[in-house]
Amino acid sequence: MSITTHHAHRRKRPVYLPVLLFALLFVALGCRPLSTQVAGPPTPSPTAAAAVGPGGATTGTRPPTPPSVPGSTTATPSTTAGVPVPTASAKPVPPVPTGGSTTVVAGVRGRVQVRNNTVVTDQGTLLRAGTLWYLNYSSGASQVLWAREAATGDAFWTTLKANNLNAVRVAVSFNEAAESPTMAQITAYLDKIIAKADAHGMYVMIDYHSALAADANEQYTIERLRTFWSTIAPRYANRTNVLYELYNEPVTWRPADYTAQNIADQKEIYRLIRSKAPDTHTVILSFAVPANYGADSPPTMLSIASQFDGVVDWSKTSVGFHAYWETSSQPWVKLKASYPVICTEFMGPAGVVAEATSFDGSRWTAEVFERQGISWVGWNITDTENDISTILPDLRKDATSKSYWWKADQGA
């Protein structure tokens, strides 16, 4: 068959077929322009890309929201006086690497907040914490051994949850004594503790705690503070269940003993922490005793705190104080009227433990804090296996009998 014959006998294409095919394609694409349907790979968000820099250090923007996990749920945020209250997510979170990496991940708990001039959880509840010692005091062997067990076992955390506690303050010393841990040991330990706390829905306060507390001539050295926070601040900057305490009892012992140099040092280290952890709540000043020998005469905690106006961001900063040696809560009541506060140490019960002080006639100062709406950390309620099994139950019995026992928050 010739070429001419072949073309002559080929069936002609209906003229309506191209029109029909185009119409079907147009409907299949949802009647939208092709430019919106066909696209290349998505462009990374500039904010997400900038959230974590080399080595996991933050670069000034919030980390991207973790991807959702099938089967996970997040409670609808509630409000308090029109302010949204972030709620804890049920999404699992990978643990902090323990091999010295600076890569960090956001925790299950949202960051603490400042409300009613105290520090509260992501649920708006008070922080109620015990203490662990990561200090190589020769006299504190039982505390150190218990702290190490808490990093690997679950008994500590189970007991905290059973008593409706939601945080732990980890007292850490660094090169302040011959037997103090190295920075590598400190970070390895904190990695484990923070991961444990996160798994149990709890917060961790990292407290730089000098081993020279008995030496008023060398309560701290600014060089060690710089070294410590230059490493710690960025390492846990993205851990939303972590907050920092700049320095435990930087001055011995009362507000009147703070010098201009002490205040300048606090401001310097605060700026250092903020430059490396812009969103992490930081406790400053940490007064060892709340007043000057029974009188709230100047300089007071309030007058010293006022010197930080314009330096600190009070939405992410609080003034720490310890409830020792005095008997009236009025000094911290006056402070709370103007600045966010948190008690990061007290002991109890008064009349039983030698160092414990009765404030406002209370047997346990926790009663005063609960009635005043102030977050607190007990020094001797969880620091040893003996204390957590004897002292903590005493606090619970007192709180239950006097109707100041607290409820568990939604994360713990």
Short mmCIF file of C-alpha atoms in Angstrom, two decimals, residues 23-395:
data_model
loop_
_atom_site.label_atom_id
_atom_site.label_comp_id
_atom_site.label_asym_id
_atom_site.label_seq_id
_atom_site.Cartn_x
_atom_site.Cartn_y
_atom_site.Cartn_z
CA ALA A 23 -11.84 20.36 29.81
CA LEU A 24 -11.21 17.14 31.74
CA LEU A 25 -7.72 18.29 32.71
CA PHE A 26 -9.07 21.65 33.86
CA VAL A 27 -11.66 19.97 36.12
CA ALA A 28 -9.10 17.50 37.55
CA LEU A 29 -6.86 20.35 38.60
CA GLY A 30 -9.62 21.97 40.61
CA CYS A 31 -10.23 24.82 38.16
CA ARG A 32 -7.07 26.55 39.41
CA PRO A 33 -4.27 28.00 37.33
CA LEU A 34 -1.49 25.55 36.61
CA SER A 35 0.98 27.89 38.29
CA THR A 36 -0.60 27.10 41.69
CA GLN A 37 -0.76 23.35 41.10
CA VAL A 38 2.69 22.53 39.87
CA ALA A 39 5.56 23.51 42.10
CA GLY A 40 9.04 22.44 43.00
CA PRO A 41 10.32 21.50 46.49
CA PRO A 42 9.05 23.81 49.30
CA THR A 43 11.34 26.67 50.25
CA PRO A 44 12.59 26.36 53.85
CA SER A 45 11.20 28.96 56.26
CA PRO A 46 13.80 31.64 57.02
CA THR A 47 12.70 31.56 60.67
CA ALA A 48 13.01 27.80 60.94
CA ALA A 49 16.35 27.80 59.17
CA ALA A 50 17.73 30.41 61.53
CA ALA A 51 16.38 28.83 64.71
CA VAL A 52 19.38 26.64 65.41
CA GLY A 53 22.87 27.57 64.34
CA PRO A 54 26.03 25.48 64.14
CA GLY A 55 26.27 23.04 66.99
CA GLY A 56 22.68 23.69 68.06
CA ALA A 57 23.25 27.20 69.44
CA THR A 58 20.32 29.53 69.10
CA THR A 59 20.59 32.47 66.76
CA GLY A 60 17.87 34.64 68.23
CA THR A 61 14.71 33.10 66.75
CA ARG A 62 12.39 30.50 68.21
CA PRO A 63 12.94 26.86 67.20
CA PRO A 64 10.48 25.39 64.71
CA THR A 65 7.50 23.49 66.10
CA PRO A 66 8.29 19.75 66.28
CA PRO A 67 6.36 17.64 63.76
CA SER A 68 3.14 16.11 65.04
CA VAL A 69 3.13 12.49 66.07
CA PRO A 70 0.24 10.18 65.11
CA GLY A 71 -2.00 9.64 68.10
CA SER A 72 -0.69 12.64 70.05
CA THR A 73 -3.01 15.23 71.49
CA THR A 74 -2.63 18.76 72.73
CA ALA A 75 -5.08 20.31 75.17
CA THR A 76 -6.93 23.45 74.14
CA PRO A 77 -5.21 26.43 75.80
CA SER A 78 -7.13 27.99 78.65
CA THR A 79 -6.95 31.63 79.68
CA THR A 80 -6.32 33.51 82.91
CA ALA A 81 -7.50 37.10 82.92
CA GLY A 82 -7.44 37.03 79.13
CA VAL A 83 -3.86 35.70 78.95
CA PRO A 84 -3.51 32.38 77.09
CA VAL A 85 -2.06 29.57 79.18
CA PRO A 86 0.15 27.24 77.09
CA THR A 87 -0.61 23.59 77.71
CA ALA A 88 1.71 20.61 77.81
CA SER A 89 1.91 18.48 74.70
CA ALA A 90 1.68 14.71 74.78
CA LYS A 91 4.23 14.38 71.99
CA PRO A 92 7.27 12.28 72.86
CA VAL A 93 10.58 14.15 72.88
CA PRO A 94 14.00 12.64 72.14
CA PRO A 95 16.47 12.76 75.04
CA VAL A 96 19.36 15.19 75.22
CA PRO A 97 22.52 13.61 73.74
CA THR A 98 24.91 12.53 76.48
CA GLY A 99 28.11 12.47 74.48
CA GLY A 100 29.00 16.13 74.91
CA SER A 101 27.02 17.41 71.91
CA THR A 102 25.55 20.91 72.17
CA THR A 103 22.48 19.92 70.14
CA VAL A 104 19.36 20.42 72.21
CA VAL A 105 15.65 19.85 71.73
CA ALA A 106 12.57 21.54 73.10
CA GLY A 107 10.99 19.79 76.06
CA VAL A 108 7.47 18.48 76.66
CA ARG A 109 6.84 21.28 79.16
CA GLY A 110 6.45 24.82 77.88
CA ARG A 111 8.67 27.53 79.34
CA VAL A 112 7.95 28.91 82.79
CA GLN A 113 6.26 32.30 82.88
CA VAL A 114 6.00 35.27 85.19
CA ARG A 115 2.52 35.80 86.63
CA ASN A 116 1.38 37.63 89.73
CA ASN A 117 5.05 38.41 90.28
CA THR A 118 6.19 34.85 90.75
CA VAL A 119 7.44 32.09 88.42
CA VAL A 120 4.79 29.63 87.26
CA THR A 121 4.62 26.58 85.01
CA ASP A 122 3.12 26.39 81.54
CA GLN A 123 -0.14 25.51 83.32
CA GLY A 124 -0.03 28.59 85.53
CA THR A 125 0.73 26.55 88.67
CA LEU A 126 3.44 27.39 91.18
CA LEU A 127 6.84 25.75 90.85
CA ARG A 128 7.23 23.35 93.79
CA ALA A 129 10.65 21.77 93.82
CA GLY A 130 13.17 19.73 95.70
CA THR A 131 16.96 19.81 95.40
CA LEU A 132 19.73 17.58 94.07
CA TRP A 133 23.40 18.24 94.85
CA TYR A 134 25.95 17.77 92.11
CA LEU A 135 28.70 18.91 94.44
CA ASN A 136 31.71 16.97 95.62
CA TYR A 137 31.58 18.23 99.19
CA SER A 138 33.38 15.75 101.41
CA SER A 139 30.56 16.23 103.91
CA GLY A 140 27.87 15.69 101.30
CA ALA A 141 28.66 12.21 100.09
CA SER A 142 25.11 10.93 100.63
CA GLN A 143 23.67 13.87 98.68
CA VAL A 144 26.07 13.33 95.79
CA LEU A 145 25.39 9.60 95.59
CA TRP A 146 21.63 10.21 95.65
CA ALA A 147 21.93 12.85 92.92
CA ARG A 148 23.80 10.39 90.73
CA GLU A 149 21.16 7.73 91.28
CA ALA A 150 18.47 10.20 90.23
CA ALA A 151 20.18 10.59 86.86
CA THR A 152 19.76 6.91 86.04
CA GLY A 153 16.91 5.54 88.16
CA ASP A 154 13.22 6.41 88.45
CA ALA A 155 12.61 6.20 92.21
CA PHE A 156 13.44 9.88 92.73
CA TRP A 157 11.09 11.07 90.00
CA THR A 158 8.28 8.73 91.00
CA THR A 159 8.40 10.11 94.55
CA LEU A 160 8.36 13.71 93.31
CA LYS A 161 5.29 13.03 91.21
CA ALA A 162 3.57 11.17 94.06
CA ASN A 163 3.96 14.33 96.16
CA ASN A 164 2.79 16.69 93.40
CA LEU A 165 6.20 18.33 92.95
CA ASN A 166 6.94 19.56 89.44
CA ALA A 167 10.58 20.66 89.45
CA VAL A 168 14.06 20.04 90.82
CA ARG A 169 16.86 22.50 91.52
CA VAL A 170 20.26 21.03 90.66
CA ALA A 171 23.04 22.65 92.69
CA VAL A 172 26.25 22.46 90.65
CA SER A 173 29.76 23.55 91.61
CA PHE A 174 32.51 24.07 89.05
CA ASN A 175 36.22 24.16 89.99
CA GLU A 176 35.37 25.75 93.32
CA ALA A 177 37.04 22.96 95.26
CA ALA A 178 39.69 20.35 94.59
CA GLU A 179 37.09 17.60 94.18
CA SER A 180 34.48 19.51 92.21
CA PRO A 181 33.32 18.01 88.91
CA THR A 182 34.78 19.01 85.56
CA MET A 183 32.68 20.77 82.94
CA ALA A 184 32.51 17.56 80.91
CA GLN A 185 31.16 15.71 83.96
CA ILE A 186 28.69 18.49 84.68
CA THR A 187 27.22 18.58 81.18
CA ALA A 188 27.03 14.78 80.96
CA TYR A 189 25.16 14.72 84.27
CA LEU A 190 22.81 17.58 83.40
CA ASP A 191 22.00 15.97 80.05
CA LYS A 192 20.74 12.90 81.89
CA ILE A 193 18.86 14.80 84.59
CA ILE A 194 17.11 17.06 82.08
CA ALA A 195 16.11 14.06 79.96
CA LYS A 196 14.75 12.29 83.06
CA ALA A 197 12.84 15.37 84.16
CA ASP A 198 11.43 15.81 80.68
CA ALA A 199 10.25 12.21 80.58
CA HIS A 200 8.36 12.83 83.84
CA GLY A 201 6.95 16.23 82.81
CA MET A 202 9.11 18.24 85.21
CA TYR A 203 11.31 21.34 85.22
CA VAL A 204 15.00 21.65 86.06
CA MET A 205 16.57 24.75 87.61
CA ILE A 206 20.33 24.78 87.02
CA ASP A 207 21.92 26.54 89.98
CA TYR A 208 25.58 27.58 89.95
CA HIS A 209 26.42 26.73 93.54
CA SER A 210 29.77 27.63 95.04
CA ALA A 211 31.67 25.21 97.23
CA LEU A 212 33.17 28.20 99.03
CA ALA A 213 30.08 29.23 100.94
CA ALA A 214 31.99 29.30 104.23
CA ASP A 215 34.64 31.66 102.85
CA ALA A 216 33.27 35.20 102.79
CA ASN A 217 36.47 36.46 101.18
CA GLU A 218 36.02 34.32 98.07
CA GLN A 219 32.33 33.59 97.67
CA TYR A 220 32.74 33.38 93.90
CA THR A 221 35.15 34.26 91.12
CA ILE A 222 33.87 36.09 88.07
CA GLU A 223 36.13 34.06 85.77
CA ARG A 224 34.50 30.79 86.79
CA LEU A 225 31.06 32.26 86.39
CA ARG A 226 31.94 33.34 82.86
CA THR A 227 33.32 29.91 81.99
CA PHE A 228 30.36 28.04 83.49
CA TRP A 229 27.60 30.07 81.85
CA SER A 230 29.42 30.38 78.51
CA THR A 231 29.02 26.60 78.27
CA ILE A 232 25.75 25.95 80.09
CA ALA A 233 23.62 28.85 78.82
CA PRO A 234 23.71 27.96 75.11
CA ARG A 235 23.73 24.20 75.69
CA TYR A 236 20.25 24.16 77.21
CA ALA A 237 18.88 27.34 75.65
CA ASN A 238 16.25 25.42 73.67
CA ARG A 239 15.21 23.14 76.52
CA THR A 240 11.86 24.58 77.46
CA ASN A 241 11.74 22.70 80.79
CA VAL A 242 14.98 24.37 81.98
CA LEU A 243 15.55 27.63 83.87
CA TYR A 244 18.76 29.10 85.27
CA GLU A 245 19.78 30.47 88.65
CA LEU A 246 22.70 32.78 88.03
CA TYR A 247 24.46 32.18 91.33
CA ASN A 248 23.53 30.79 94.73
CA GLU A 249 23.98 33.25 97.61
CA PRO A 250 26.59 35.45 95.91
CA VAL A 251 27.01 37.49 99.08
CA THR A 252 27.35 36.44 102.69
CA TRP A 253 24.91 37.02 104.08
CA ARG A 254 22.39 39.89 104.04
CA PRO A 255 21.17 42.61 101.64
CA ALA A 256 23.36 45.19 103.41
CA ASP A 257 26.43 43.12 102.47
CA TYR A 258 25.93 43.53 98.70
CA THR A 259 28.56 45.81 97.20
CA ALA A 260 28.58 47.77 93.95
CA GLN A 261 30.96 45.16 92.55
CA ASN A 262 28.61 42.31 93.45
CA ILE A 263 25.81 44.06 91.59
CA ALA A 264 28.02 44.82 88.60
CA ASP A 265 29.08 41.15 88.45
CA GLN A 266 25.45 40.00 88.48
CA LYS A 267 24.62 42.35 85.64
CA GLU A 268 27.59 41.15 83.59
CA ILE A 269 26.74 37.47 83.95
CA TYR A 270 23.06 38.15 83.34
CA ARG A 271 23.94 39.82 80.02
CA LEU A 272 26.17 36.86 79.16
CA ILE A 273 23.37 34.38 79.82
CA ARG A 274 20.84 36.48 77.88
CA SER A 275 23.16 36.71 74.86
CA LYS A 276 23.31 32.90 74.69
CA ALA A 277 19.87 31.94 75.99
CA PRO A 278 17.50 34.81 75.17
CA ASP A 279 14.32 32.95 76.16
CA THR A 280 15.43 31.03 79.26
CA HIS A 281 14.06 32.29 82.56
CA THR A 282 16.90 33.38 84.84
CA VAL A 283 16.87 33.87 88.62
CA ILE A 284 19.19 36.62 89.88
CA LEU A 285 20.59 37.88 93.20
CA SER A 286 19.49 34.86 95.31
CA PHE A 287 19.68 36.57 98.68
CA ALA A 288 20.88 34.24 101.44
CA VAL A 289 18.90 36.08 104.13
CA PRO A 290 15.88 38.27 103.31
CA ALA A 291 16.53 41.15 105.72
CA ASN A 292 19.16 42.96 107.77
CA TYR A 293 19.13 41.55 111.33
CA GLY A 294 15.44 41.68 111.99
CA ALA A 295 14.84 45.03 110.33
CA ASP A 296 13.98 45.79 106.73
CA SER A 297 16.29 48.81 106.73
CA PRO A 298 18.10 49.87 103.55
CA PRO A 299 19.64 48.56 101.48
CA THR A 300 16.84 46.01 101.12
CA MET A 301 16.15 43.27 98.61
CA LEU A 302 13.73 45.70 96.98
CA SER A 303 16.22 48.57 96.67
CA ILE A 304 18.89 46.26 95.25
CA ALA A 305 16.48 44.70 92.74
CA SER A 306 15.51 48.16 91.53
CA GLN A 307 19.10 48.65 90.34
CA PHE A 308 18.42 46.06 87.62
CA ASP A 309 15.62 48.06 86.00
CA GLY A 310 16.54 48.70 82.39
CA VAL A 311 19.09 45.86 82.48
CA VAL A 312 16.95 42.76 82.80
CA ASP A 313 13.77 41.65 81.08
CA TRP A 314 11.42 41.10 84.03
CA SER A 315 9.12 38.93 81.91
CA LYS A 316 11.91 36.30 81.89
CA THR A 317 13.71 37.16 85.12
CA SER A 318 12.97 36.85 88.83
CA VAL A 319 14.66 37.72 92.12
CA GLY A 320 15.65 34.73 94.18
CA PHE A 321 15.75 34.72 97.97
CA HIS A 322 16.26 32.18 100.75
CA ALA A 323 14.14 31.89 103.86
CA TYR A 324 16.74 31.68 106.62
CA TRP A 325 17.57 33.39 109.94
CA GLU A 326 14.63 35.81 110.02
CA THR A 327 11.03 35.36 111.19
CA SER A 328 8.87 37.70 109.10
CA SER A 329 7.83 37.31 105.47
CA GLN A 330 7.33 41.06 105.03
CA PRO A 331 10.67 41.69 103.24
CA TRP A 332 9.72 39.36 100.37
CA VAL A 333 6.09 40.51 100.43
CA LYS A 334 7.33 44.05 99.77
CA LEU A 335 9.69 42.75 97.07
CA LYS A 336 6.89 40.79 95.37
CA ALA A 337 4.75 43.91 95.18
CA SER A 338 7.24 45.30 92.62
CA TYR A 339 9.25 42.41 91.16
CA PRO A 340 8.86 38.71 90.29
CA VAL A 341 10.16 36.50 93.12
CA ILE A 342 10.91 32.87 93.86
CA CYS A 343 12.29 31.24 97.00
CA THR A 344 15.10 28.93 95.88
CA GLU A 345 15.94 27.60 99.37
CA PHE A 346 14.33 26.97 102.73
CA MET A 347 14.45 24.14 105.23
CA GLY A 348 11.99 22.48 107.53
CA PRO A 349 10.38 21.60 109.73
CA ALA A 350 11.11 24.41 112.16
CA GLY A 351 11.82 23.16 115.63
CA VAL A 352 13.10 19.83 114.32
CA VAL A 353 15.81 20.68 111.77
CA ALA A 354 18.44 22.95 113.30
CA GLU A 355 18.80 25.35 110.34
CA ALA A 356 15.06 25.60 109.68
CA THR A 357 13.45 28.94 110.48
CA SER A 358 9.84 29.61 111.41
CA PHE A 359 8.42 32.45 109.32
CA ASP A 360 5.15 34.03 110.39
CA GLY A 361 4.80 31.30 113.03
CA SER A 362 4.71 28.47 110.49
CA ARG A 363 6.20 25.04 111.05
CA TRP A 364 6.93 24.78 107.33
CA THR A 365 7.68 27.94 105.33
CA ALA A 366 6.02 26.23 102.37
CA GLU A 367 2.72 27.09 104.07
CA VAL A 368 3.59 30.79 103.89
CA PHE A 369 4.55 30.52 100.22
CA GLU A 370 1.40 28.62 99.30
CA ARG A 371 -0.82 31.19 100.96
CA GLN A 372 1.11 34.08 99.37
CA GLY A 373 1.26 32.52 95.90
CA ILE A 374 5.07 32.25 95.66
CA SER A 375 6.95 29.42 93.95
CA TRP A 376 9.45 27.59 96.13
CA VAL A 377 12.32 25.11 96.35
CA GLY A 378 12.92 23.02 99.47
CA TRP A 379 16.58 22.44 100.31
CA ASN A 380 16.23 19.31 102.45
CA ILE A 381 13.09 17.55 101.22
CA THR A 382 14.60 15.52 98.35
CA ASP A 383 18.38 15.87 98.66
CA THR A 384 19.05 12.41 100.16
CA GLU A 385 17.27 9.09 100.16
CA ASN A 386 16.65 9.53 103.88
CA ASP A 387 15.21 13.05 103.53
CA ILE A 388 12.90 12.13 100.68
CA SER A 389 11.49 9.27 102.78
CA THR A 390 11.21 11.16 106.09
CA ILE A 391 11.28 14.97 105.66
CA LEU A 392 9.09 15.15 102.55
CA PRO A 393 6.32 13.05 104.15
CA ASP A 394 6.42 15.41 107.14
CA LEU A 395 5.81 18.36 104.83
#
